[in-house]
Every structure is written in C-alpha cells, then in structure tokens.
Amino acid sequence: MIQRKQTLYLLAALVLAIVCLSLPIGSVEPRGMGVSPSLYNLGLQDGNGGIGFKTLPLFVILLLTTPLTILAIFSYRKRKLQARLCDWCIVLCGAWYVCFAFYWLNELSLLGTFHIALPAFLPFVNIVLFALAHKGITDDEKLLKAADRIR
C-alpha cells in the first residue's frame, strides 16, 4: 500500500489539508488604527482572540477532503473508487478557492487591505497532488489490464 506512489501523493495531500486547516490563510490590514486580524478557515480572528465573522464554508469544504483522502488511501484495492475520490477532492479544493475568492472580494475588502498568507496556496498544491495520484491510479489500471491480456 505505502510503496505505491499515489499513496504517497494522497498522504502528502492529507497532511497539507490539515496544515491549511490549522494555520491562518491571510490577514487584514485595517483602514484605521487597530490590530490586524488573521483569517483562518473557521473565521476572522481579531487581536483580542475573538472570532469576527465566520467563514464556515471554507472550513467545511477543506474538512470534507480529509476523510475522502483517508478513504482513498485505504481503498487501494478498488482503483476506480480511488480515482473517483481523487476527482471529488479536486472539485472540493476548487470549490474552496471559489469560496475564498467570494470572501476576499465581498467581505474582506470592506474591512481593509487583505494580505494572503502561504497556507492559502496549499489547496492548490493539493489539487496538483490529487491529479498526480489520479494519474498513478490510472497507470496502475492500465498496467493490470495489459498483464491480464498477456495471460
């Protein structure tokens, strides 16, 4: 199971999703005086530790990718299911960026200047990792079909 390259890609995507869930994905520089709040997947945390407005869809979308990735890792004998789970994870990461753009353009621009942090790019890296895993899964499927033809 671990020796397959797509499993390593899926494991890396799982770790990056958890890291993105726990780190701030940006900060808002207020127009006036004040402490710059940090944006997490769960909400905007101000300098006092309180949550300003909630960004629950960002959290839920990224949280849904983690069990799907775990399921994809452990369904290594069912390659078609594993490939479909990778496709769904790619769609969910794309939906995360749509929600992120919505919050950035609509709600965060009203508070001040928004600065993107490095963890905001981790779902894009996950998209690449899921695509590489999908390619590895389809390559395995082709290899098994070719071996069956030879028999």
PDB file of N, CA, C and O in Angstrom, residues 32 98 114 139:
ATOM      1  N   GLY A  32      -8.173  51.992   9.472  1.00  0.00           N
ATOM      2  CA  GLY A  32      -7.832  52.905  10.554  1.00  0.00           C
ATOM      3  C   GLY A  32      -6.810  52.270  11.475  1.00  0.00           C
ATOM      4  O   GLY A  32      -6.036  51.413  11.089  1.00  0.00           O
ATOM      5  N   VAL A  98     -13.184  29.029  -4.797  1.00  0.00           N
ATOM      6  CA  VAL A  98     -14.328  29.865  -5.157  1.00  0.00           C
ATOM      7  C   VAL A  98     -14.869  30.576  -3.919  1.00  0.00           C
ATOM      8  O   VAL A  98     -15.141  31.787  -3.945  1.00  0.00           O
ATOM      9  N   PHE A 114      -6.418  43.198   2.269  1.00  0.00           N
ATOM     10  CA  PHE A 114      -6.228  41.787   2.609  1.00  0.00           C
ATOM     11  C   PHE A 114      -4.890  41.310   2.070  1.00  0.00           C
ATOM     12  O   PHE A 114      -4.534  41.564   0.924  1.00  0.00           O
ATOM     13  N   ASP A 139      -2.580   4.711 -14.349  1.00  0.00           N
ATOM     14  CA  ASP A 139      -1.436   3.958 -14.876  1.00  0.00           C
ATOM     15  C   ASP A 139      -1.408   2.539 -14.316  1.00  0.00           C
ATOM     16  O   ASP A 139      -1.108   1.591 -15.053  1.00  0.00           O
TER      17      ASP A 139
END
